[in-house]
PDB file of C-alpha atoms in Angstrom:
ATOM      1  CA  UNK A 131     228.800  85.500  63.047  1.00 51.00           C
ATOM      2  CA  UNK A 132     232.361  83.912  63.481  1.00 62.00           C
ATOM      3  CA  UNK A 133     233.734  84.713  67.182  1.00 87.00           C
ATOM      4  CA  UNK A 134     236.887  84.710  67.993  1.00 94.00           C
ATOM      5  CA  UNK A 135     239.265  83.900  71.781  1.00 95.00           C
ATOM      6  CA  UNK A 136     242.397  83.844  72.221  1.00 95.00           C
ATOM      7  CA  UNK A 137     243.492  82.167  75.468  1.00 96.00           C
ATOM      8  CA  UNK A 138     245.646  84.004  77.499  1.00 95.00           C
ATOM      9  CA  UNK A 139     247.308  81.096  79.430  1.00 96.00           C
ATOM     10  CA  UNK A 140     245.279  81.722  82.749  1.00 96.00           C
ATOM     11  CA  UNK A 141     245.626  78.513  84.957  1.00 96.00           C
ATOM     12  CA  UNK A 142     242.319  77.610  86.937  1.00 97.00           C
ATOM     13  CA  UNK A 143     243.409  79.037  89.974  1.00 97.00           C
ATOM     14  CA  UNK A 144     243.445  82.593  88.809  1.00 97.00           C
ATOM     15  CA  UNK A 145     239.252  82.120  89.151  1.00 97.00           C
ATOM     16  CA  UNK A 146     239.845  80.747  92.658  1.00 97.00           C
ATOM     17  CA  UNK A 147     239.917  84.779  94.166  1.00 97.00           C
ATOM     18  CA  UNK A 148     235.941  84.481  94.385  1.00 97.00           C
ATOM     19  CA  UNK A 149     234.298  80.941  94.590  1.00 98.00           C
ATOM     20  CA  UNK A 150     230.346  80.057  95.251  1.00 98.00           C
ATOM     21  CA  UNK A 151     230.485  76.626  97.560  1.00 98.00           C
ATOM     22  CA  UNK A 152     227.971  74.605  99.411  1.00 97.00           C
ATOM     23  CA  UNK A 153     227.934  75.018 103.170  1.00 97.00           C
ATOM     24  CA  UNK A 154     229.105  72.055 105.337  1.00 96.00           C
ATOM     25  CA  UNK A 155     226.735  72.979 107.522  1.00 97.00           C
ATOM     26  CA  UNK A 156     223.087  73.828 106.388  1.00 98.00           C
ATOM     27  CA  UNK A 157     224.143  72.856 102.380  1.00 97.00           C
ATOM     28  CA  UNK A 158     223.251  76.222 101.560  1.00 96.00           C
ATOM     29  CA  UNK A 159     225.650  78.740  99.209  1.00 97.00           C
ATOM     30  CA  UNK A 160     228.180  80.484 100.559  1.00 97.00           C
ATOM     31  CA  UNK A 161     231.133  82.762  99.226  1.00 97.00           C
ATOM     32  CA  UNK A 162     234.685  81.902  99.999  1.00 98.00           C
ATOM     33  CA  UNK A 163     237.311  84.490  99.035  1.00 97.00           C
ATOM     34  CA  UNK A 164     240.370  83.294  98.723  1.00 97.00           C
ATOM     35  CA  UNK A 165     243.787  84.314  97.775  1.00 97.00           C
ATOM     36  CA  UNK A 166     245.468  81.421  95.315  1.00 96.00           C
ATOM     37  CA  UNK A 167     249.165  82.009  95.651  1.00 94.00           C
ATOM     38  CA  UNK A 168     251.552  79.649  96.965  1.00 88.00           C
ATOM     39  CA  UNK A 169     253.509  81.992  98.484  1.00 91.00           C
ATOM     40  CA  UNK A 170     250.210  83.472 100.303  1.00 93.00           C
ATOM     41  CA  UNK A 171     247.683  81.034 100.640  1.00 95.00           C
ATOM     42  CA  UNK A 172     244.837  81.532 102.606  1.00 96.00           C
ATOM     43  CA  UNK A 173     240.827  81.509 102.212  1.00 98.00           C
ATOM     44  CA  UNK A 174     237.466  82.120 104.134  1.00 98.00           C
ATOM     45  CA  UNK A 175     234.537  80.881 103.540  1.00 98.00           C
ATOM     46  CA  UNK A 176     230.895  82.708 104.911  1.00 97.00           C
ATOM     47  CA  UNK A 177     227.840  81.315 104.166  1.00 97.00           C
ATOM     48  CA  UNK A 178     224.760  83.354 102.933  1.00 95.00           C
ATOM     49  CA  UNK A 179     221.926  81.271 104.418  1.00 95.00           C
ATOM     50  CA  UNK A 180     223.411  80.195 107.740  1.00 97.00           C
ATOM     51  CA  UNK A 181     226.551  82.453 108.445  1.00 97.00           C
ATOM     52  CA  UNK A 182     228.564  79.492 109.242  1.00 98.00           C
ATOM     53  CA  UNK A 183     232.347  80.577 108.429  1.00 98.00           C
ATOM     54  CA  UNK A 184     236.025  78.981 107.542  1.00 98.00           C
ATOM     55  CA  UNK A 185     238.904  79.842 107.653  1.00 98.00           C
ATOM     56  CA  UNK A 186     242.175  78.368 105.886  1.00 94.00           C
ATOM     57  CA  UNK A 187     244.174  79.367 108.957  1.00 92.00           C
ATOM     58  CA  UNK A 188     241.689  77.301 111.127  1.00 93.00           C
ATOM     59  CA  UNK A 189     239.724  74.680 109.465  1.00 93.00           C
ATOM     60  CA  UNK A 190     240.984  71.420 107.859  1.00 91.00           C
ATOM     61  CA  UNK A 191     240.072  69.935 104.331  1.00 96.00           C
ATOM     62  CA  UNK A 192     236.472  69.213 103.832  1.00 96.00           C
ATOM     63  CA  UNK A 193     236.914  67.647 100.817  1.00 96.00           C
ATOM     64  CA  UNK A 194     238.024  64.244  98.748  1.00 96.00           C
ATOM     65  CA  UNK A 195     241.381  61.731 100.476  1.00 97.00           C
ATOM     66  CA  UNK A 196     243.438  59.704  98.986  1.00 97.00           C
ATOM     67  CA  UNK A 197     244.841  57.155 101.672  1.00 97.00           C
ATOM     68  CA  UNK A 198     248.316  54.949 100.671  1.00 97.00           C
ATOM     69  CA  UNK A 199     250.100  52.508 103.015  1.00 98.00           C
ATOM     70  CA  UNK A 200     252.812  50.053 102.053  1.00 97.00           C
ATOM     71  CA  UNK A 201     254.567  47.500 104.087  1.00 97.00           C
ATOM     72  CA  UNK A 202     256.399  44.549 103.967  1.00 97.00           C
ATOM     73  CA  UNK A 203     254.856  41.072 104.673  1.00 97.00           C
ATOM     74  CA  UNK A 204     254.174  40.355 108.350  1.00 95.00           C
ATOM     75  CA  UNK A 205     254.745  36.698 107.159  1.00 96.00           C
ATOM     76  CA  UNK A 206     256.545  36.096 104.012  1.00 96.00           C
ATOM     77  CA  UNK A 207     258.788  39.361 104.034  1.00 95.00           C
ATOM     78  CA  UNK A 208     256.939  40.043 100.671  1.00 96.00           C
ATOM     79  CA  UNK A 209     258.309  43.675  99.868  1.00 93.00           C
ATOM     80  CA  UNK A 210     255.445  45.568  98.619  1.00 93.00           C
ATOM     81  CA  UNK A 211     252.010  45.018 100.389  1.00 97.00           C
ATOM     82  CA  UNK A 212     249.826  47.922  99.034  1.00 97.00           C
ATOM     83  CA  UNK A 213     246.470  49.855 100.439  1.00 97.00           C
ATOM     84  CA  UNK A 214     245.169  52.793  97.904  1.00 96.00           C
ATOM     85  CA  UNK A 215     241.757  54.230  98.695  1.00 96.00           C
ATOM     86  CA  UNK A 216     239.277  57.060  98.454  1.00 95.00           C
ATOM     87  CA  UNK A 217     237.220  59.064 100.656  1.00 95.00           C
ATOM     88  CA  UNK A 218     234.358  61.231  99.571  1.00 93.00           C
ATOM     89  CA  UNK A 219     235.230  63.158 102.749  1.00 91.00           C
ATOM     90  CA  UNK A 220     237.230  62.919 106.164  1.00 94.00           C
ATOM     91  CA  UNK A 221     234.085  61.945 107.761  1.00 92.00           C
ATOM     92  CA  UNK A 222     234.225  58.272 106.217  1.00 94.00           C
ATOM     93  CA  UNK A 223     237.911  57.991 108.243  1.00 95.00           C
ATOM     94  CA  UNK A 224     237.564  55.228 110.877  1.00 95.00           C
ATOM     95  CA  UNK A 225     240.773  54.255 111.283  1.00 95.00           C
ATOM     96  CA  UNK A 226     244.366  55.337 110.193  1.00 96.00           C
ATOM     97  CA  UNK A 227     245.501  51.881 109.018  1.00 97.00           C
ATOM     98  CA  UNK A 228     244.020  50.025 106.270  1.00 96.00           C
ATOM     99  CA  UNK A 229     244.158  45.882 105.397  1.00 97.00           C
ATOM    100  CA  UNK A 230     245.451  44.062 102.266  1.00 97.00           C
ATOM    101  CA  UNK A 231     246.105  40.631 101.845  1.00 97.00           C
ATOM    102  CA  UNK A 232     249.951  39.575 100.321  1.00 98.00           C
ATOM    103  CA  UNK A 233     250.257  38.839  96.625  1.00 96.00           C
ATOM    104  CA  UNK A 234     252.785  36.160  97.617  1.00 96.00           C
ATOM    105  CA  UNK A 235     251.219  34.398 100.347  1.00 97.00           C
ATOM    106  CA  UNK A 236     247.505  35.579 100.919  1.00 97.00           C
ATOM    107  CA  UNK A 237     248.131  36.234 104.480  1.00 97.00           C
ATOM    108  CA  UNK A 238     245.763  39.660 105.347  1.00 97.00           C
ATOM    109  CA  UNK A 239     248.495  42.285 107.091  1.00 98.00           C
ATOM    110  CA  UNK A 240     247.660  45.801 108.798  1.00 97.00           C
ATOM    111  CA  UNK A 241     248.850  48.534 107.202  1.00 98.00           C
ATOM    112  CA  UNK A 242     248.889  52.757 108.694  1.00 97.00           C
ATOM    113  CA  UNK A 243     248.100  54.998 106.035  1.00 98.00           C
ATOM    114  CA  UNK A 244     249.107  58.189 104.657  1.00 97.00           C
ATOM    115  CA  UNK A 245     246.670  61.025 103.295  1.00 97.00           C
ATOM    116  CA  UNK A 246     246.752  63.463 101.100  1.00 96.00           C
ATOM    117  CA  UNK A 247     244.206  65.778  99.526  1.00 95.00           C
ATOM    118  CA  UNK A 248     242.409  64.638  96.207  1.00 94.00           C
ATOM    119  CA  UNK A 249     239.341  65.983  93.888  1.00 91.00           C
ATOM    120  CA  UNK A 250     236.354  64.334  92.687  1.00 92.00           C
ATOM    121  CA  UNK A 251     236.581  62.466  89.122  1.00 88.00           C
ATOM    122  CA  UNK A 252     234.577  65.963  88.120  1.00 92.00           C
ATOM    123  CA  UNK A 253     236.662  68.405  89.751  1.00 93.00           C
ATOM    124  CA  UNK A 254     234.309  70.626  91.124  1.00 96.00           C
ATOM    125  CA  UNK A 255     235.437  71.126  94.674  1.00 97.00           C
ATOM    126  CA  UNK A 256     237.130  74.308  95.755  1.00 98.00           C
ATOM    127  CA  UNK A 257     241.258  74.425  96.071  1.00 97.00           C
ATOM    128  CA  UNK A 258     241.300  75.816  99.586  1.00 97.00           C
ATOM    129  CA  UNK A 259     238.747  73.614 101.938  1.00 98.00           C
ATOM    130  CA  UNK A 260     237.299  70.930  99.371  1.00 97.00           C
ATOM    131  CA  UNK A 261     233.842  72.050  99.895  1.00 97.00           C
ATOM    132  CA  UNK A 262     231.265  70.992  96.964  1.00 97.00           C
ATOM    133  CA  UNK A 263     231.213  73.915  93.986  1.00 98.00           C
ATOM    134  CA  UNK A 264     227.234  75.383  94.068  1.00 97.00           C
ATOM    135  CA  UNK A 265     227.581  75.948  90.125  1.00 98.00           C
ATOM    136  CA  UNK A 266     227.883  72.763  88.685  1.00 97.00           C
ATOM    137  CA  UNK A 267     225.262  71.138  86.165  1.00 98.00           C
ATOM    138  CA  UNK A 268     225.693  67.167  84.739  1.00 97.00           C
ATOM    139  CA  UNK A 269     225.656  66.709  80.886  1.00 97.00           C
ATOM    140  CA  UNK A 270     224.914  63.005  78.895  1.00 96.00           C
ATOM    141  CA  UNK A 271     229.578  63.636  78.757  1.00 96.00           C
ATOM    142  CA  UNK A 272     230.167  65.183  82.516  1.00 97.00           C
ATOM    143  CA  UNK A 273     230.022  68.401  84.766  1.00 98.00           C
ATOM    144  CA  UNK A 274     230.107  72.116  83.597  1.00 98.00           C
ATOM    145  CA  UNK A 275     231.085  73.806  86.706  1.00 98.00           C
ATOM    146  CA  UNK A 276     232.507  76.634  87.588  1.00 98.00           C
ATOM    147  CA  UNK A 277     233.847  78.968  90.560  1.00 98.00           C
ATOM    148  CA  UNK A 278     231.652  82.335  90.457  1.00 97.00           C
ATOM    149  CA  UNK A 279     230.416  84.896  87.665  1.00 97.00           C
ATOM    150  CA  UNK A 280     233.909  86.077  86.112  1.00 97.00           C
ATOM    151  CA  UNK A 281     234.548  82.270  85.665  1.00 98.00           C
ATOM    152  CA  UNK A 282     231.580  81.406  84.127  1.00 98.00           C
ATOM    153  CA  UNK A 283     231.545  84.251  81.466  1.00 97.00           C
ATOM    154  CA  UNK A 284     234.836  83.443  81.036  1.00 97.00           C
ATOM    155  CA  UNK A 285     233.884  79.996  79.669  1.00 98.00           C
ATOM    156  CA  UNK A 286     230.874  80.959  77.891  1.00 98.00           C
ATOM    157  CA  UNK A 287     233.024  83.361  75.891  1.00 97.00           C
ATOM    158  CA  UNK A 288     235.711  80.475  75.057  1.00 97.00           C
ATOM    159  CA  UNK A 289     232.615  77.756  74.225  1.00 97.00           C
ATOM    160  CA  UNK A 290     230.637  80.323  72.310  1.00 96.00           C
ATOM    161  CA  UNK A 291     234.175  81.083  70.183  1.00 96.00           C
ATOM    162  CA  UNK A 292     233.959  79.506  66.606  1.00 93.00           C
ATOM    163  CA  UNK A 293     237.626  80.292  66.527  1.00 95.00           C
ATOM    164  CA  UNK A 294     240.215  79.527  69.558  1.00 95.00           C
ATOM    165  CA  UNK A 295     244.031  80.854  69.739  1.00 94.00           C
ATOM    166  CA  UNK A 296     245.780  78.636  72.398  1.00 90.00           C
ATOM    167  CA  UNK A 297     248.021  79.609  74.938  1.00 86.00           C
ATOM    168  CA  UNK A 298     251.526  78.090  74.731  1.00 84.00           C
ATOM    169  CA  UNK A 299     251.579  77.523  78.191  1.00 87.00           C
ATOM    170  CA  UNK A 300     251.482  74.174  80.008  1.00 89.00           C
ATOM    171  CA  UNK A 301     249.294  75.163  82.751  1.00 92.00           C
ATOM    172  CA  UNK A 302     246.804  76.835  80.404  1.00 96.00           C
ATOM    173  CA  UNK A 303     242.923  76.297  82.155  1.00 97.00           C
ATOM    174  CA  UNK A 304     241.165  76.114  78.881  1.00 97.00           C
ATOM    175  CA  UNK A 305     244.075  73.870  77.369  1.00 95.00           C
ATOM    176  CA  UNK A 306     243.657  71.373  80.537  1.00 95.00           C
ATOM    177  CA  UNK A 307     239.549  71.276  79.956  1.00 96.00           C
ATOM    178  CA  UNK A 308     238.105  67.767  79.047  1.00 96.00           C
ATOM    179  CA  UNK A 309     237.948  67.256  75.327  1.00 96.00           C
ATOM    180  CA  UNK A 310     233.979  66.829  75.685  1.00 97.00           C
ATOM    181  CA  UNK A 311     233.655  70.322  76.373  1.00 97.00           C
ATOM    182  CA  UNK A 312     235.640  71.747  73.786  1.00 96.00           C
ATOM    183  CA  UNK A 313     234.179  69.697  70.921  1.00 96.00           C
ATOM    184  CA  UNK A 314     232.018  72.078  68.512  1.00 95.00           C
ATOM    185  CA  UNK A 315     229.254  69.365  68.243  1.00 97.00           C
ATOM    186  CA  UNK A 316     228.934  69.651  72.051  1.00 98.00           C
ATOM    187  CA  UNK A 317     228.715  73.595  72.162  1.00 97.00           C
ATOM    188  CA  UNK A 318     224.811  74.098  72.521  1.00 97.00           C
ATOM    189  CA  UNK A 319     224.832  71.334  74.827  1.00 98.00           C
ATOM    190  CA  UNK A 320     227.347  72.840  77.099  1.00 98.00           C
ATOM    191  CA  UNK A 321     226.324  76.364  76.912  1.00 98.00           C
ATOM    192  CA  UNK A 322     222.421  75.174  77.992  1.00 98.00           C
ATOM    193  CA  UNK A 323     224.247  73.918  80.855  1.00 98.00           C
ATOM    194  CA  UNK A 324     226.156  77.237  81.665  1.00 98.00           C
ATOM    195  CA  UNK A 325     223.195  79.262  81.277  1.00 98.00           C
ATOM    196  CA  UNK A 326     221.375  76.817  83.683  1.00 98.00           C
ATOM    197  CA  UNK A 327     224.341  78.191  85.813  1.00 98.00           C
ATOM    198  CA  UNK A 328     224.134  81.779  84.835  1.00 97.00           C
ATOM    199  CA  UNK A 329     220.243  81.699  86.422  1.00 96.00           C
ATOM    200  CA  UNK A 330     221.922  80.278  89.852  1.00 94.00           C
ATOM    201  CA  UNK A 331     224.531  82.834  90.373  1.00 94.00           C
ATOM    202  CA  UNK A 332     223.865  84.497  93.280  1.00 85.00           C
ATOM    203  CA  UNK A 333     224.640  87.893  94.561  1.00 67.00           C
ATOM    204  CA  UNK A 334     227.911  87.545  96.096  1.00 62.00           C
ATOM    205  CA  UNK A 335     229.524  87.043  92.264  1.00 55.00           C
TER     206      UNK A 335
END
């Protein structure tokens, strides 16, 4: 039977009101509920197995960094001596100056470094503390995830679609999905994953 969506434009964030995370703590699943608007943004997070809690107000970034530092030459006067690098997590920050030798001249100069917030190559971190999404599966192409229940049917219902009206708009989620996952020879491939993720879901979705 042909199937039909029509994408109504939704970007990802409008999922991000309910979102099933691992817990810092004790790594087991939690709930954060969160309200995704710039304007308003704020989040807390409880988890089911060890009641640890977050709040956006309170806690800081669990998740992926992006450090950048750029300086002159200490010897040369070379203009643009560059640092770019990546933490997993804030934990792997030892220092808050990074060291790259000069194109020109070789010499090794000191560099403080800037840092910003950053996600995963797969995405599947939460927008408000970073913390690791619990419904996420690997394929042989990449990671189905997704943030809770509403989310996940929502997906199911736009992979299962033999037929798919975009949304004109820029910020569309399904528009912004990788082209693995939206390729009709990978459809029974992804949706084994998402019902892999439908047996997960736990209570709080």
């Amino acid at each position: 039977m042909n199937t039909k969506y029509i994408d109504e434009g939704y970007p990802l964030l409008y999922w991000a009101k309910l979102i099933e995370a691992i817990c810092p703590k004790c790594a087991g699943v939690g709930v954060i509920r969160g309200k995704p608007d710039h304007r308003d943004w704020h989040a807390s997070f409880m988890c089911g197995c060890c009641h640890h809690s977050l709040t956006s107000e309170r806690d800081k970034w669990h998740g992926p960094l992006k450090a950048f530092g750029s300086r002159p030459c200490s010897r040369c006067g070379h203009q643009s001596v560059l640092v770019s690098l990546l933490f997993d997590q804030p934990s792997q920050i030892t220092s808050k100056h990074g060291h790259a030798k000069c194109p020109e001249c070789q010499s090794l100069n000191e560099i403080e470094l800037s840092f910003s917030r950053t996600a995963p190559t797969d995405n599947a971190v939460d927008p408000f503390f970073g913390l690791e999404l619990a419904l996420k599966e690997p394929t042989r192409h990449g990671v189905v995830w997704a943030y809770s229940a509403p989310h996940l049917a929502e997906l199911k219902a736009y992979i299962s679609a033999q037929h798919r009206i975009s949304a004109q708009e820029k910020w569309s989620y399904f528009g912004r999905l990788p082209q693995w996952i939206k390729l009709s020879k990978n459809r029974q491939m992804v949706l084994k994953a998402i019902s892999k993720l439908e047996r997960r879901l736990t209570a709080y979705s």
